Amino acid sequence: MENVIVLNSSAMRQKNNGNIQAAKAVADVIRTTLGPSAALKMILDPMGGIVMTNDGNAILREVDVSHPAAKLMLEISRSQDDSAGDGTTAVIILAGEALAVSRRLLEVDHLHPTTVISGYYKALEEAVAHTKTLTKTIDTTDDDEIRTVIKSTVGTKFVKSWSDLVCNLALKAVRTVAVTKEGQATPEIDIKRYAKVEKIPGGAVEDCQVLNGVMINKDVVHAGMDRFKRDARVVLLDSSFEYKKAESTLEIDVSKGEDYAKFLKLEREWVQKQCSAILDVNPSAVITEKGLDDEAQEIFARHGVSCIRRLRKTDLHRVARVTGATVVHRMEDIKASDVGTASTFEIKEIGDEYFTFITQDEDVPVQPMACSILLRGASKDVLNEIERNLADAMNVARNIIIDPRLLPGGGAYEMALATHLAKCSEKITGLEQKAYAALASSFEVIPRTLAQNCGAEVIRVVTELRSMHNKPGMETWGVDGYTGKLQDMAAANIWDPMSVRLQCVKTAVENATHLLRIDDVISGTTPSAGRGQRAAQEQAAGMDTQGMDVRGMNTL
C-alpha cells in the first residue's frame, strides 16, 4: 500500500498536550499577582515604555504570545473584564488549573476528551447550584456595606494605601451615572460612557475627586470670551458654524472686485443668520462638535457668549446629561427647551493646559447622570495604575448595586466548591467520575495561591482549610492574604460580588473545555517556504529552531 502525503514537508502538527502546557504557562505568569500580597509585573512594550501593574488583564494585554492556545487564554481575561470588570487574574488561574488536572486524565487514565468535558460540565452545573447556597445579600441603599465590599477588592491592588479614598470615589461615580427608568427594577449603570477619568500629573493622590459634572480639556476660542459664568445657559450643537466651501464642486469667475465682495458678503450673512438663531434663545455658552468660523467667534464674543469647539461626541453626550440640554442638529430648529443649565461654567489652567469645568451645585435637586473623575498623582505610571484599580472598584460597585448577593473571599468560596464537589463526585458513576473529581480539586488552586504568595506553608494551610470545610458551618473560612493564616471571612468582612466570582468559574471551565476539544494544531507553509518561515512555523507550534520544546509564550 502506497503512502499518501497529505501535508507538505514544512507543515507542523502538535497534539493537545501542547495546548495544556501553553495555557498553564500563561497561568503561571500571573499567578503571583493574586491577593493582597501580590507581586507586580514590569512589562516592556514594543515602543520602549514600561508598565508596572498586578492587574491580570493589563498584564496579558501587553504580553506578546505566539502559541494559539495562549492567545485563547488572553481572550478569557478580556471577556471576563468586559462582562464583570474584575476577576481577570482568578479566571486565568482557574482555567489553567482545570486544564492542568486534565492532563493526567488524558495521558495516564486514557480518558477520551469528550468524557472529560462531560464530567466538567456536570461539575459546573453543580457548582452553579451550590453557589446560590453560599451567598449573602446586602442592602444596596447602605453605602457603608457597599464600601466594605469595594475595600475587599481594593485591598489587593496598588491603591490599598488609599483604599478609603478610592472606595468613596468609585461609589460616588457609580451613584452619579446610575439611571433608573420607569418599569425597571435595577438601574442602568454605564461606567465606560458616562464616568470619564481625567489624569493630570502633579499634586497628591488625596487630591483625586469626582466632579458633580464634567471636565473637558478645552479652552474658549476667543480671547474676549469669559472663562467663568454662574447659572450658565448651555447650547449643544453637532453642526458647524463654518461656511461650507465649494472649491471642488463649484467654479466662480470674478471679473470685478465688487463681485468678489458680494460673494464674501453672502458668506457673512449666512454665518450671521446662524448665530442669530442661537442668540435668540439667550445662551451663556455654546459648545459644538464641529468648527466655529472667525466671524461667528466675533459675534458671540460681542454678545458675551463663551464658545468651545471640536468636542468629542462622547464628551458632548456627557455634557448633555449633566446640563439637561438637547444636542441640536440644525441651528434653525433650536428651541428654548433645548437649552441646558449649569450652576458653574469655569475654565481653569492646570499645569500647561486649560480645562473646562461644567458642574452643578451639590444642592441641585436633579443630580448629574454623568461625571468626570479627576486623578492626581506623582507620575503617569502611578496615574495609570490608579485608573486601572479605580475601574475595578467601580465595576464592583456597579455589580453590587445590580446584584447585591455576595460570596466569602480569601479562597473560601473556591474551597467550599472543591469540598462540595468532591463529596458529590462519590455519587457519580462511570468514567466521568474521575473528571468530576479532578475539576473539584482544581478549585483549591485559589486558596493555595493566596497562601503561596504571602510566604505561608502551603501544604499545611490548604490541608487545614480543607479539613475545616468538611465540617458544617465552616464555609466562610479562607486564607488571610497578608499573614497566610486561616480566618473567618465573614467576621473579617471580606466579601466578593457573586456575579464576579460565578462568572470566573463559568468562564474558566467553559474555556478549558473548548481547549480540550482541540486535538490537533496544524500550521503549514508552502513547499517553497524559506528557512526563516519554517522556523517561525516551528516556534508557533511550540518548538524552537533546535527542536527544544518551548510551548507557551514567545515574549514576556
C-alpha angles and dihedrals in degrees: 000000000000122000114244116214109213102165123046120247094261095057118111127209126193128184127228095269089073090059091052092050092048092050092047090050090057091049092049091054095061099029091098091058095068122106137010092298091054122146123233125240122221110208126187112211123211091261092058096257123138126229118191115187146123094214107121096213093047091050096049092044090061097041119099112218130178104189113094093221090052089052089054089054089055089054089055090059092048093049091049090050092049095047103037106009093223141050095063093138096045094050092055092047092049093047092048092050093046088055093043094056090048092062092074090048091054101039106030104026091034094221118168114248089239090059091050092049092049091052091048093053092049090051091047092054091052091046092054091048093047092048091068090059092057098053131112121201122216134195108261091203091063107086093190092061092048091049089054091058093044089050090056089057096043090048090076094050138082091259096059088115088064096035095135092052094047092047091053092046093049095046094046092049093050093046090050097053096039113115122188111199124203113277095017122115095200127044125245110244115186105179098168095057104034106028105064123183118220114195118201117176115228134052126060130301088244088067091069113117145167110239120222086232137005139300124208130194093237140107132205114278097229130051092223094060122102119253096201131050134164121214090006123194107221127203119193122201135179093189130086130254090203121105109248108246117219104195093130097047105029136054122197122189111203117192099169134042091232091062092053089049089054090052091053090046090057090054092050092048091052092051091046091051091053092047091047091057089054096044091054090073091052101236126188095199134021120201120186134183092214136046131303121219121231090240090054091049091055092048094050092044091054090052094048096250118144115217135199121187140193097029120171115256091237091053090047091055091049091052089049091055093048097046100032090235125147119232106242120215100186120035091211090062098052117130134190090251090062092065117099130203134226128187091219133020107184137159118206132184112231113179107322097333138075122233127193116220117200106181143157126225116257092244094057106124094222108056120212117266092210133048145178122229112214112208123192126186146144098266144002092258091056091047093050092052092046089051092052092048092046090051090056091048092050092049090051091050090049092049092050094050091049095041113016096191116118137194128206114265132211093075091297093121094049092047090049089054092047092051095045095046091047089058092045092050089067089066094052117098129203133027092315089072092078093051090047091053092044093056089047091057092048092067089067089072091086098058089037091055093046090053092046095050093055094047099252127147096272101196094047094046095047092045092051092046092050090050092051093050090055087066119080118257095021098100093114096060116110144147122295102231093211103047103019091232126128116264140173104252092200091057091045092049093235108150137155128205111264091224091061098045095043091048088053091056094045095046094045096049096041094050091045089056090049090056091047089057089063110091099168138030109199123187118173139176134194118276089251093059114131129237092263093054090046090054091049090052091049091050092048088053092052102264128109122221092269092052095256116145109250099158114167129038128014102199133017 
